[in-house]
PDB file of C-alpha atoms and ligand atoms in Angstrom:
ATOM      1  CA  MET G   4      12.660 -61.167  84.345  1.00 37.00           C
ATOM      2  CA  ALA G   5      16.328 -60.377  84.692  1.00 42.00           C
ATOM      3  CA  SER G   6      17.116 -62.686  81.848  1.00 44.00           C
ATOM      4  CA  LEU G   7      14.398 -61.118  79.742  1.00 43.00           C
ATOM      5  CA  TYR G   8      15.802 -57.667  80.512  1.00 43.00           C
ATOM      6  CA  SER G   9      19.303 -58.713  79.524  1.00 44.00           C
ATOM      7  CA  PHE G  10      17.770 -60.226  76.395  1.00 41.00           C
ATOM      8  CA  ILE G  11      16.210 -56.813  75.608  1.00 42.00           C
ATOM      9  CA  CYS G  12      19.520 -55.084  76.401  1.00 44.00           C
ATOM     10  CA  TYR G  13      21.246 -57.520  74.093  1.00 45.00           C
ATOM     11  CA  HIS G  14      18.760 -56.553  71.449  1.00 46.00           C
ATOM     12  CA  HIS G  15      19.366 -52.887  72.139  1.00 48.00           C
ATOM     13  CA  LEU G  16      23.057 -53.551  71.661  1.00 43.00           C
ATOM     14  CA  LEU G  17      22.296 -55.335  68.390  1.00 44.00           C
ATOM     15  CA  LEU G  18      20.096 -52.424  67.301  1.00 45.00           C
ATOM     16  CA  PHE G  19      22.871 -50.005  68.230  1.00 43.00           C
ATOM     17  CA  LEU G  20      25.414 -52.011  66.223  1.00 43.00           C
ATOM     18  CA  LEU G  21      22.953 -52.221  63.347  1.00 44.00           C
ATOM     19  CA  ALA G  22      22.397 -48.444  63.493  1.00 49.00           C
ATOM     20  CA  ALA G  23      26.163 -47.882  63.554  1.00 46.00           C
ATOM     21  CA  ALA G  24      26.570 -50.166  60.533  1.00 46.00           C
ATOM     22  CA  ILE G  25      23.795 -48.323  58.679  1.00 43.00           C
ATOM     23  CA  ALA G  26      25.411 -44.967  59.561  1.00 44.00           C
ATOM     24  CA  ALA G  27      28.743 -46.255  58.216  1.00 43.00           C
ATOM     25  CA  ALA G  28      27.029 -47.485  55.053  1.00 42.00           C
ATOM     26  CA  LEU G  29      25.318 -44.104  54.620  1.00 40.00           C
ATOM     27  CA  THR G  30      28.662 -42.368  55.080  1.00 39.00           C
ATOM     28  CA  THR G  31      30.120 -44.545  52.313  1.00 39.00           C
ATOM     29  CA  ARG G  32      27.056 -43.750  50.218  1.00 39.00           C
ATOM     30  CA  ALA G  33      27.591 -40.029  50.887  1.00 39.00           C
ATOM     31  CA  VAL G  34      30.996 -40.290  49.171  1.00 43.00           C
ATOM     32  CA  ALA G  35      29.269 -41.738  46.120  1.00 61.00           C
ATOM     33  CA  ASP G  36      26.754 -38.883  46.317  1.00 69.00           C
ATOM     34  CA  ASP G  37      29.682 -36.497  45.855  1.00 83.00           C
ATOM     35  CA  MET G  38      29.790 -37.661  42.260  1.00 92.00           C
ATOM     36  CA  THR G  39      28.922 -35.060  39.701  1.00 95.00           C
ATOM     37  CA  HIS G  40      26.200 -36.146  37.300  1.00 97.00           C
ATOM     38  CA  LEU G  41      26.052 -34.447  33.911  1.00 97.00           C
ATOM     39  CA  HIS G  42      23.237 -35.211  31.514  1.00 98.00           C
ATOM     40  CA  PHE G  43      23.185 -33.964  27.934  1.00 98.00           C
ATOM     41  CA  TYR G  44      22.669 -34.958  24.313  1.00 98.00           C
ATOM     42  CA  MET G  45      25.287 -35.263  21.585  1.00 98.00           C
ATOM     43  CA  HIS G  46      24.539 -34.705  17.908  1.00 98.00           C
ATOM     44  CA  ASP G  47      26.713 -36.782  15.583  1.00 98.00           C
ATOM     45  CA  ILE G  48      25.894 -35.375  12.145  1.00 98.00           C
ATOM     46  CA  LEU G  49      27.487 -37.155   9.193  1.00 97.00           C
ATOM     47  CA  GLY G  50      25.360 -35.667   6.385  1.00 97.00           C
ATOM     48  CA  GLY G  51      23.480 -32.570   5.298  1.00 96.00           C
ATOM     49  CA  SER G  52      25.004 -29.172   4.707  1.00 96.00           C
ATOM     50  CA  ASN G  53      26.640 -28.818   8.155  1.00 95.00           C
ATOM     51  CA  PRO G  54      28.228 -32.144   9.094  1.00 98.00           C
ATOM     52  CA  THR G  55      30.119 -32.234  12.412  1.00 98.00           C
ATOM     53  CA  ALA G  56      31.426 -35.796  11.939  1.00 98.00           C
ATOM     54  CA  VAL G  57      33.711 -36.474   8.971  1.00 98.00           C
ATOM     55  CA  GLU G  58      35.068 -39.821   7.833  1.00 97.00           C
ATOM     56  CA  ILE G  59      38.784 -39.300   7.252  1.00 97.00           C
ATOM     57  CA  VAL G  60      39.784 -42.927   6.682  1.00 97.00           C
ATOM     58  CA  LYS G  61      37.697 -45.593   4.956  1.00 96.00           C
ATOM     59  CA  GLY G  62      38.637 -48.904   6.507  1.00 96.00           C
ATOM     60  CA  PRO G  63      39.912 -51.517   4.053  1.00 94.00           C
ATOM     61  CA  ILE G  64      37.709 -54.453   5.094  1.00 95.00           C
ATOM     62  CA  ALA G  65      33.913 -54.517   4.769  1.00 95.00           C
ATOM     63  CA  LEU G  66      32.111 -56.175   7.668  1.00 92.00           C
ATOM     64  CA  PRO G  67      29.753 -58.818   6.200  1.00 86.00           C
ATOM     65  CA  SER G  68      27.518 -58.696   9.294  1.00 86.00           C
ATOM     66  CA  VAL G  69      27.308 -54.880   9.381  1.00 86.00           C
ATOM     67  CA  PRO G  70      26.480 -53.395   5.967  1.00 86.00           C
ATOM     68  CA  GLY G  71      27.976 -49.959   5.367  1.00 86.00           C
ATOM     69  CA  ILE G  72      30.639 -50.212   8.057  1.00 92.00           C
ATOM     70  CA  ASN G  73      34.208 -51.151   7.346  1.00 96.00           C
ATOM     71  CA  PHE G  74      36.797 -52.335   9.827  1.00 96.00           C
ATOM     72  CA  GLY G  75      39.087 -49.353  10.363  1.00 97.00           C
ATOM     73  CA  ASN G  76      36.669 -46.542   9.498  1.00 97.00           C
ATOM     74  CA  LEU G  77      37.933 -43.425  11.274  1.00 98.00           C
ATOM     75  CA  ILE G  78      35.639 -40.480  11.909  1.00 98.00           C
ATOM     76  CA  VAL G  79      36.746 -37.158  13.406  1.00 98.00           C
ATOM     77  CA  ILE G  80      34.088 -35.205  15.291  1.00 98.00           C
ATOM     78  CA  ASP G  81      33.312 -31.774  16.699  1.00 98.00           C
ATOM     79  CA  ASP G  82      29.726 -32.552  17.724  1.00 98.00           C
ATOM     80  CA  ALA G  83      27.306 -30.209  19.481  1.00 98.00           C
ATOM     81  CA  LEU G  84      26.263 -31.043  23.056  1.00 98.00           C
ATOM     82  CA  THR G  85      22.844 -29.747  24.057  1.00 98.00           C
ATOM     83  CA  GLU G  86      20.641 -29.769  27.133  1.00 98.00           C
ATOM     84  CA  GLY G  87      17.719 -31.437  25.363  1.00 98.00           C
ATOM     85  CA  PRO G  88      17.448 -33.843  22.423  1.00 98.00           C
ATOM     86  CA  GLU G  89      16.752 -31.112  19.849  1.00 97.00           C
ATOM     87  CA  LEU G  90      19.763 -29.616  18.116  1.00 96.00           C
ATOM     88  CA  SER G  91      18.233 -26.186  18.777  1.00 97.00           C
ATOM     89  CA  SER G  92      18.081 -26.678  22.566  1.00 97.00           C
ATOM     90  CA  ARG G  93      20.506 -24.885  24.909  1.00 97.00           C
ATOM     91  CA  PRO G  94      24.184 -25.528  23.995  1.00 97.00           C
ATOM     92  CA  ILE G  95      26.250 -27.280  26.705  1.00 97.00           C
ATOM     93  CA  GLY G  96      29.557 -27.609  24.853  1.00 98.00           C
ATOM     94  CA  ARG G  97      31.237 -29.672  22.137  1.00 98.00           C
ATOM     95  CA  ALA G  98      32.398 -33.280  21.831  1.00 98.00           C
ATOM     96  CA  GLN G  99      35.767 -33.177  20.067  1.00 98.00           C
ATOM     97  CA  GLY G 100      37.633 -36.343  19.182  1.00 98.00           C
ATOM     98  CA  PHE G 101      37.305 -39.397  16.994  1.00 98.00           C
ATOM     99  CA  TYR G 102      35.904 -42.893  16.752  1.00 98.00           C
ATOM    100  CA  MET G 103      37.173 -45.893  14.850  1.00 98.00           C
ATOM    101  CA  SER G 104      35.505 -49.149  13.861  1.00 97.00           C
ATOM    102  CA  THR G 105      37.532 -51.731  15.767  1.00 97.00           C
ATOM    103  CA  ALA G 106      35.551 -54.989  15.719  1.00 95.00           C
ATOM    104  CA  PHE G 107      35.171 -57.655  13.022  1.00 93.00           C
ATOM    105  CA  GLN G 108      32.000 -59.323  14.301  1.00 91.00           C
ATOM    106  CA  GLU G 109      29.820 -56.317  15.174  1.00 92.00           C
ATOM    107  CA  ALA G 110      29.405 -52.584  14.829  1.00 94.00           C
ATOM    108  CA  SER G 111      31.664 -51.425  17.646  1.00 96.00           C
ATOM    109  CA  VAL G 112      33.963 -48.445  17.832  1.00 97.00           C
ATOM    110  CA  LEU G 113      36.812 -47.229  19.971  1.00 98.00           C
ATOM    111  CA  LEU G 114      35.798 -43.740  20.989  1.00 98.00           C
ATOM    112  CA  SER G 115      38.157 -41.073  22.288  1.00 98.00           C
ATOM    113  CA  VAL G 116      36.567 -37.720  22.970  1.00 98.00           C
ATOM    114  CA  ASN G 117      36.883 -34.531  25.005  1.00 98.00           C
ATOM    115  CA  PHE G 118      33.673 -32.948  26.250  1.00 98.00           C
ATOM    116  CA  VAL G 119      34.579 -29.258  26.121  1.00 98.00           C
ATOM    117  CA  LEU G 120      31.984 -27.605  28.350  1.00 98.00           C
ATOM    118  CA  ALA G 121      30.837 -24.085  27.550  1.00 97.00           C
ATOM    119  CA  ALA G 122      33.039 -21.301  28.892  1.00 94.00           C
ATOM    120  CA  ASP G 123      29.922 -19.299  29.858  1.00 94.00           C
ATOM    121  CA  GLY G 124      28.239 -22.261  31.575  1.00 91.00           C
ATOM    122  CA  PRO G 125      28.498 -23.630  35.117  1.00 92.00           C
ATOM    123  CA  TYR G 126      31.607 -25.680  34.267  1.00 94.00           C
ATOM    124  CA  ASN G 127      33.511 -22.741  32.888  1.00 93.00           C
ATOM    125  CA  GLY G 128      35.315 -24.333  29.960  1.00 97.00           C
ATOM    126  CA  SER G 129      36.307 -27.452  31.896  1.00 97.00           C
ATOM    127  CA  VAL G 130      37.024 -30.598  29.902  1.00 98.00           C
ATOM    128  CA  VAL G 131      35.982 -34.218  30.556  1.00 98.00           C
ATOM    129  CA  SER G 132      38.109 -36.765  28.693  1.00 98.00           C
ATOM    130  CA  VAL G 133      36.373 -40.017  27.785  1.00 98.00           C
ATOM    131  CA  GLN G 134      37.639 -43.177  26.194  1.00 98.00           C
ATOM    132  CA  GLY G 135      35.972 -46.504  25.693  1.00 98.00           C
ATOM    133  CA  ARG G 136      34.291 -49.186  23.678  1.00 98.00           C
ATOM    134  CA  ASP G 137      30.972 -48.338  22.064  1.00 98.00           C
ATOM    135  CA  PRO G 138      29.128 -51.334  20.590  1.00 97.00           C
ATOM    136  CA  ILE G 139      26.622 -49.031  18.947  1.00 95.00           C
ATOM    137  CA  ALA G 140      23.652 -51.434  18.786  1.00 94.00           C
ATOM    138  CA  ALA G 141      23.634 -52.088  22.556  1.00 97.00           C
ATOM    139  CA  PRO G 142      20.878 -50.205  24.439  1.00 97.00           C
ATOM    140  CA  VAL G 143      23.363 -48.807  26.984  1.00 98.00           C
ATOM    141  CA  ARG G 144      27.122 -48.616  26.579  1.00 98.00           C
ATOM    142  CA  GLU G 145      29.567 -47.815  29.377  1.00 98.00           C
ATOM    143  CA  LEU G 146      32.652 -45.753  28.634  1.00 98.00           C
ATOM    144  CA  SER G 147      35.376 -44.512  30.984  1.00 98.00           C
ATOM    145  CA  VAL G 148      36.058 -40.987  32.154  1.00 98.00           C
ATOM    146  CA  VAL G 149      39.858 -41.032  32.090  1.00 98.00           C
ATOM    147  CA  GLY G 150      40.606 -37.465  33.138  1.00 98.00           C
ATOM    148  CA  GLY G 151      39.677 -33.838  32.927  1.00 97.00           C
ATOM    149  CA  THR G 152      40.724 -30.220  33.338  1.00 97.00           C
ATOM    150  CA  GLY G 153      39.484 -27.180  35.262  1.00 96.00           C
ATOM    151  CA  GLN G 154      36.703 -28.189  37.634  1.00 95.00           C
ATOM    152  CA  PHE G 155      37.216 -31.781  36.472  1.00 96.00           C
ATOM    153  CA  ARG G 156      40.938 -31.998  37.128  1.00 96.00           C
ATOM    154  CA  MET G 157      41.929 -35.606  38.014  1.00 95.00           C
ATOM    155  CA  ALA G 158      38.445 -36.800  37.032  1.00 97.00           C
ATOM    156  CA  ARG G 159      37.524 -40.469  37.257  1.00 97.00           C
ATOM    157  CA  GLY G 160      34.160 -41.927  36.362  1.00 98.00           C
ATOM    158  CA  TYR G 161      32.029 -43.402  33.674  1.00 98.00           C
ATOM    159  CA  VAL G 162      29.511 -42.495  31.007  1.00 98.00           C
ATOM    160  CA  LEU G 163      26.269 -44.369  30.300  1.00 98.00           C
ATOM    161  CA  TRP G 164      25.859 -43.884  26.572  1.00 98.00           C
ATOM    162  CA  LYS G 165      22.535 -44.412  24.781  1.00 98.00           C
ATOM    163  CA  THR G 166      21.244 -43.791  21.283  1.00 98.00           C
ATOM    164  CA  HIS G 167      18.226 -41.526  21.715  1.00 98.00           C
ATOM    165  CA  GLY G 168      17.297 -41.476  18.042  1.00 97.00           C
ATOM    166  CA  VAL G 169      18.408 -40.854  14.497  1.00 96.00           C
ATOM    167  CA  ASN G 170      17.499 -38.188  11.980  1.00 96.00           C
ATOM    168  CA  ASP G 171      17.783 -39.553   8.436  1.00 95.00           C
ATOM    169  CA  THR G 172      17.582 -36.062   6.881  1.00 94.00           C
ATOM    170  CA  ASN G 173      21.116 -35.158   7.918  1.00 95.00           C
ATOM    171  CA  ASP G 174      22.337 -38.640   8.884  1.00 96.00           C
ATOM    172  CA  GLU G 175      22.373 -37.605  12.538  1.00 97.00           C
ATOM    173  CA  ALA G 176      22.664 -39.848  15.567  1.00 97.00           C
ATOM    174  CA  ILE G 177      21.310 -38.248  18.741  1.00 98.00           C
ATOM    175  CA  LEU G 178      23.066 -39.733  21.748  1.00 98.00           C
ATOM    176  CA  GLU G 179      21.897 -39.382  25.333  1.00 98.00           C
ATOM    177  CA  LEU G 180      24.788 -39.275  27.781  1.00 98.00           C
ATOM    178  CA  ASP G 181      24.865 -39.597  31.571  1.00 98.00           C
ATOM    179  CA  VAL G 182      28.312 -38.742  32.904  1.00 98.00           C
ATOM    180  CA  TYR G 183      29.145 -39.677  36.508  1.00 98.00           C
ATOM    181  CA  LEU G 184      32.474 -38.483  37.835  1.00 97.00           C
ATOM    182  CA  THR G 185      34.483 -37.455  40.826  1.00 97.00           C
ATOM    183  CA  ALA G 186      37.206 -34.870  40.478  1.00 93.00           C
ATOM    184  CA  GLN G 187      39.841 -33.266  42.640  1.00 81.00           C
ATOM    185  CA  VAL G 188      38.573 -29.791  43.522  1.00 67.00           C
ATOM    186  CA  PRO G 189      41.280 -27.424  42.258  1.00 54.00           C
TER     187      PRO G 189
HETATM  188  C1  LIG Q 218      36.319 -19.394  35.135  1.00 90.58           C
HETATM  189  O1  LIG Q 218      37.181 -19.001  34.086  1.00 90.58           O
HETATM  190  C2  LIG Q 218      37.732 -17.701  34.228  1.00 90.58           C
HETATM  191  C3  LIG Q 218      38.530 -17.405  32.964  1.00 90.58           C
HETATM  192  O2  LIG Q 218      39.458 -18.434  32.687  1.00 90.58           O
HETATM  193  C4  LIG Q 218      38.581 -17.650  35.494  1.00 90.58           C
HETATM  194  O3  LIG Q 218      39.085 -16.348  35.664  1.00 90.58           O
HETATM  195  C5  LIG Q 218      37.714 -18.020  36.690  1.00 90.58           C
HETATM  196  O4  LIG Q 218      38.505 -18.091  37.855  1.00 90.58           O
HETATM  197  C6  LIG Q 218      37.050 -19.369  36.470  1.00 90.58           C
HETATM  198  N1  LIG Q 218      36.155 -19.697  37.563  1.00 90.58           N
HETATM  199  C7  LIG Q 218      36.065 -20.895  38.107  1.00 90.58           C
HETATM  200  C8  LIG Q 218      35.067 -21.054  39.201  1.00 90.58           C
HETATM  201  O5  LIG Q 218      36.751 -21.840  37.763  1.00 90.58           O
HETATM  202  C1  LIG Q 219      16.286 -33.498  11.145  1.00 90.58           C
HETATM  203  O1  LIG Q 219      17.312 -32.672  10.669  1.00 90.58           O
HETATM  204  C2  LIG Q 219      16.878 -31.636   9.837  1.00 90.58           C
HETATM  205  C3  LIG Q 219      18.119 -30.926   9.305  1.00 90.58           C
HETATM  206  O2  LIG Q 219      18.895 -30.423  10.350  1.00 90.58           O
HETATM  207  C4  LIG Q 219      15.947 -30.713  10.601  1.00 90.58           C
HETATM  208  O3  LIG Q 219      15.473 -29.689   9.759  1.00 90.58           O
HETATM  209  C5  LIG Q 219      14.788 -31.516  11.169  1.00 90.58           C
HETATM  210  O4  LIG Q 219      14.012 -30.699  12.003  1.00 90.58           O
HETATM  211  C6  LIG Q 219      15.295 -32.704  11.950  1.00 90.58           C
HETATM  212  N1  LIG Q 219      14.174 -33.553  12.308  1.00 90.58           N
HETATM  213  C7  LIG Q 219      13.883 -33.832  13.575  1.00 90.58           C
HETATM  214  C8  LIG Q 219      12.715 -34.759  13.781  1.00 90.58           C
HETATM  215  O5  LIG Q 219      14.504 -33.379  14.509  1.00 90.58           O
END
């Protein structure tokens, strides 16, 4: 029986070690849970009477595989960010920056943008700076959060970037963005 008891004790020790390992893992997970998650929609409107995206350079080389897109196209944007997918839904802020067609074989842009969050919203005019590669036909693209200001000072993170839909009336792409970041609390 003694040996059985020590066997059980051994198992208790194993269970204790296992519990300690799980606690440590949960603690590590808790750090990840400190990430801020922002979810909003971006309206990239190239046409209609109120465009917010304007092509300022027409790239010199047409891409045979991607009709209508030239290598080197440069578009400057001041796009609306909204809570829901409709342009009329609650404003969150603006996406100010540019994107440039930077691939020969596919429709892919280099995107550099500041998410300027509403001064009267929970993030008080803070900025999230994002840069990355956006192969626009992919279902989900991942871009980098490279910095921020205000509540997002020293931000690091990533954005999962999806095309929610298009509106042909005003040549609008509606993008669904999930931003995950950690920042140094000021
Ligand atoms: C929000 O912005 C105002 C004006 O810049 C500033 O006075 C206030 O301290 C800010 N609050 C937070 C929580 O950052
Ligand atoms: C498409 O855009 C036009 C012009 O802004 C708007 O009137 C219309 O409601 C939009 N359509 C959809 C389905 O959102």
